[in-house]
Structure formats: structure tokens, C-alpha cells
XYZ file of C-alpha atoms in Angstrom:
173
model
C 7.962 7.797 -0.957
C 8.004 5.244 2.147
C 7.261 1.848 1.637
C 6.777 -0.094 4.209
C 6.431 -4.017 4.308
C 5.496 -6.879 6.380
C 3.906 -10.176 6.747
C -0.303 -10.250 7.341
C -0.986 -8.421 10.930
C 2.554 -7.845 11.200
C 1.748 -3.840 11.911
C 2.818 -2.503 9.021
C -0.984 -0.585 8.315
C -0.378 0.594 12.343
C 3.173 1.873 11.368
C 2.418 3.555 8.596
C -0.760 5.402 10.173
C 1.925 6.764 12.583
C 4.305 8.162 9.806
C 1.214 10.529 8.315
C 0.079 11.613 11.892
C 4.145 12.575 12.567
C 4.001 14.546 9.225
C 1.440 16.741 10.684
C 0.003 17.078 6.614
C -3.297 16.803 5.960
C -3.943 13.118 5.800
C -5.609 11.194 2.649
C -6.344 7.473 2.810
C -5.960 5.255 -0.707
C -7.510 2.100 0.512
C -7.795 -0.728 -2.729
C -9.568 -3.416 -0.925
C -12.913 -4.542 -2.607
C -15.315 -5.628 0.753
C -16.943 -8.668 -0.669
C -18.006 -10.503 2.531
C -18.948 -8.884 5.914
C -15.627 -9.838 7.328
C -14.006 -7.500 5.188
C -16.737 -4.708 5.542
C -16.411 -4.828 9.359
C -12.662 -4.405 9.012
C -12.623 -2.113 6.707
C -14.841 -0.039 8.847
C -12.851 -1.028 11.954
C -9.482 0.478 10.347
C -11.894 3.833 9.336
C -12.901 4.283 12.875
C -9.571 3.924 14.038
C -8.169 6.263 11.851
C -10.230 8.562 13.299
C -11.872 11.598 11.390
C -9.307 13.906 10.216
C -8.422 11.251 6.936
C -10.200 11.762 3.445
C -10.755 7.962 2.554
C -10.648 7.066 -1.013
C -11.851 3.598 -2.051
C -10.101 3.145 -5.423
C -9.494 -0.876 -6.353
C -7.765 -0.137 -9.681
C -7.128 3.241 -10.389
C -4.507 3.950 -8.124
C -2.496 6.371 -10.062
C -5.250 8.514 -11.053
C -5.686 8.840 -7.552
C -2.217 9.623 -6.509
C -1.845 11.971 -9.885
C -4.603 14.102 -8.009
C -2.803 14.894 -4.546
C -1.420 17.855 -4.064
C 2.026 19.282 -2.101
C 1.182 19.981 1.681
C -0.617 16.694 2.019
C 0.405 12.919 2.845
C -0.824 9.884 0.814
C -1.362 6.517 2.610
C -1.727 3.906 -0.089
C -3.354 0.261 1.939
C -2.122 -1.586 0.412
C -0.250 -2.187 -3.038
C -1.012 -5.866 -2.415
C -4.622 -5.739 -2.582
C -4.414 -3.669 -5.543
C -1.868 -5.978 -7.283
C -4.332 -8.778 -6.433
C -7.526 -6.836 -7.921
C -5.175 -6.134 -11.127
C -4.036 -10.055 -11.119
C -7.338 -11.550 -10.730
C -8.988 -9.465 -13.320
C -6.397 -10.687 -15.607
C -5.160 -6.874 -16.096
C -1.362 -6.160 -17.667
C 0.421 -6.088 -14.760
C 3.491 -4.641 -16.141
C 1.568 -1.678 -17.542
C -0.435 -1.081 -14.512
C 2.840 -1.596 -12.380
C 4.545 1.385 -14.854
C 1.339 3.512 -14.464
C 1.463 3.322 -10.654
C 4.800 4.267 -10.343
C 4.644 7.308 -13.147
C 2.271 8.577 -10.740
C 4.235 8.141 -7.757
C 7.500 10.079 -9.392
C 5.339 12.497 -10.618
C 3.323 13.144 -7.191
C 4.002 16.598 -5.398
C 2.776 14.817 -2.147
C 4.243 12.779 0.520
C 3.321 8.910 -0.353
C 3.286 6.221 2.297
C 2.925 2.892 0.646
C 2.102 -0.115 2.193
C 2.821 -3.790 0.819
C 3.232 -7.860 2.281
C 6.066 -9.296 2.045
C 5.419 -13.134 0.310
C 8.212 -14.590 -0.145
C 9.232 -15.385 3.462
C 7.004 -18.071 3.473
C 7.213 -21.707 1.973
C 6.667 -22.265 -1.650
C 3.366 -22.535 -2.677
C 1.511 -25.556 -3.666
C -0.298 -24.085 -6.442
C 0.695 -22.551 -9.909
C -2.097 -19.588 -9.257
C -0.448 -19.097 -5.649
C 3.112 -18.998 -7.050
C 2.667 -16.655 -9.542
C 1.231 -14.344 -7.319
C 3.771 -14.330 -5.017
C 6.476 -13.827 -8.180
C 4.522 -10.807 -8.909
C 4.164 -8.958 -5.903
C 7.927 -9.961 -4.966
C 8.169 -7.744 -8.597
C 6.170 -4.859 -7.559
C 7.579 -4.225 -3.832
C 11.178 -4.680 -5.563
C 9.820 -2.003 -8.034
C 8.591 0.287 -5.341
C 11.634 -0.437 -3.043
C 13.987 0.871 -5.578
C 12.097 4.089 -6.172
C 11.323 4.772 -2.614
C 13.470 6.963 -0.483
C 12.632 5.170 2.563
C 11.769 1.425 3.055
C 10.764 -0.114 6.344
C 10.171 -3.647 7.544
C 7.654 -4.715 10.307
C 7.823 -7.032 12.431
C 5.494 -7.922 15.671
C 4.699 -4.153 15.160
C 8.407 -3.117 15.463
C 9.680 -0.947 12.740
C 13.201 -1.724 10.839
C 14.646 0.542 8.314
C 15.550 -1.132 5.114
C 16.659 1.919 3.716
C 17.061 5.501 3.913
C 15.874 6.915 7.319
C 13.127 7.762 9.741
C 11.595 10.636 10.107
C 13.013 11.978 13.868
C 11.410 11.620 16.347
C 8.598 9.283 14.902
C 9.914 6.170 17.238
């Protein structure tokens, strides 16, 4: 697995687009955002068309890891992005702990090449609200969680990639 993190428009969704395309494996997109307003449907279908059409998209809010338990070897997973899903799981008042351990069973378990991508929170200031701050505790949680199982980790930054950990594919930069 390859996680890759950054702040909001940092990249990071650009990035890891560009690690499935190097893999040359056939190309499934995990997308957990939940278009509620047309903002959200126009990007959402903004980041389809510029995928282009050689991805099988997969809206899946929740159920990540029955998602991910269903790819097979030869083909590369693009998870955007655990944050939205943590935030569908948080607001729904979900276990977060179990749903954390359920995504990441899946992810050991998975045959397939997983690119996950996930903000990073906790550059910013504190919060000013209790709701806000215990967000940002949990999905500093969850990207420690899926840093420490991930082969690779990557930071972006102003669309510039920074290995965190383990190594790039070569030839990808």
C-alpha cells in the first residue's frame, strides 16, 4: 500500500492518479465522497472526466473494505480519500475504531496494489471547536494507522511529491 497525504488542493488526488497510470494495472477508482450540493457533483464529475475512461469508479461512502476485499491481483486500487470516509463514519456517529480495524483487515488482506489517499490536519492551528478538534484527533489516528502499515508514504506539497517512507516506484517522477 501507498499512502499519500497532503493539505486540501495540495495535489495529492493528481499524484496519486499518476502512481496507478505508472503501474500500467488495470485501474479501479474507490471514491467515498457523498455529493450533497452541486459543488460537489460538478467536482466529482470533473475528477471522473479527468480520469479519463479506462477507471472502474466505485462510489462506496462506508463500505470501504468490502470494496477493497473484492479486488483482485493484476489490478491497482485508488482509494479518494480515507478522509471523506472517516468523516462519513464520524458524522454518522459510527465506531470508528472498528471501522478503522475493518479497513485495514481489508487492506492486509488485499491481493491488489492499494493507493490511498488522506489530508493531513494537524498542520494547521488548533481548532476552535470541540466537534472540529476531535476530528482532526481522529484522522491524525487513522493516517498514523495507515502510515504504519503502508510500504510507501508520500507527502504533497504545491503538487510536488516527498517520500515519507519507503520508495518510489522508478521512473514515476
Amino acid at each position: 500500500m501507498t499512502v499519500v497525504l497532503g493539505g486540501a488542493s495540495s495535489g495529492k488526488s493528481d499524484f496519486s492518479e499518476k502512481i496507478c497510470f505508472h503501474s500500467g494495472l488495470e485501474k479501479i477508482y474507490l471514491a467515498s465522497a457523498q455529493a450533497f450540493d452541486e459543488e460537489m457533483r460538478t467536482k466529482a464529475e470533473q475528477h471522473r472526466t479527468n480520469r479519463g475512461p479506462d477507471w472502474c469508479t466505485i462510489e462506496e461512502p462506508f463500505a470501504a473494505d468490502r470494496v477493497i476485499s473484492e479486488v483482485r491481483e493484476g489490478q491497482i486500487l485508488l482509494f479518494d480519500c480515507a478522509t471523506l470516509w472517516l468523516t462519513n463514519h464520524f458524522l454518522a456517529d459510527h465506531d470508528l475504531e472498528r471501522e478503522t480495524e475493518s479497513l485495514l483487515s481489508a487492506i492486509r488482506q488485499c491481493p491488489a496494489q492499494i493507493v490511498v489517499v488522506s489530508n493531513e490536519v494537524g498542520l494547521g492551528i488548533v481548532p476552535e471547536n470541540a466537534l472540529a478538534r476531535r476530528f482532526r484527533i481522529a484522522q491524525g489516528a487513522l493516517n498514523r494507522r495507515l502510515a504504519e502499515e503502508a510500504g510507501t508514504v508520500v507527502g504533497v506539497m504545491a503538487g510536488l511529491p516527498f517520500v515519507l517512507k519507503g520508495a518510489l516506484p522508478e521512473g514515476l517522477l
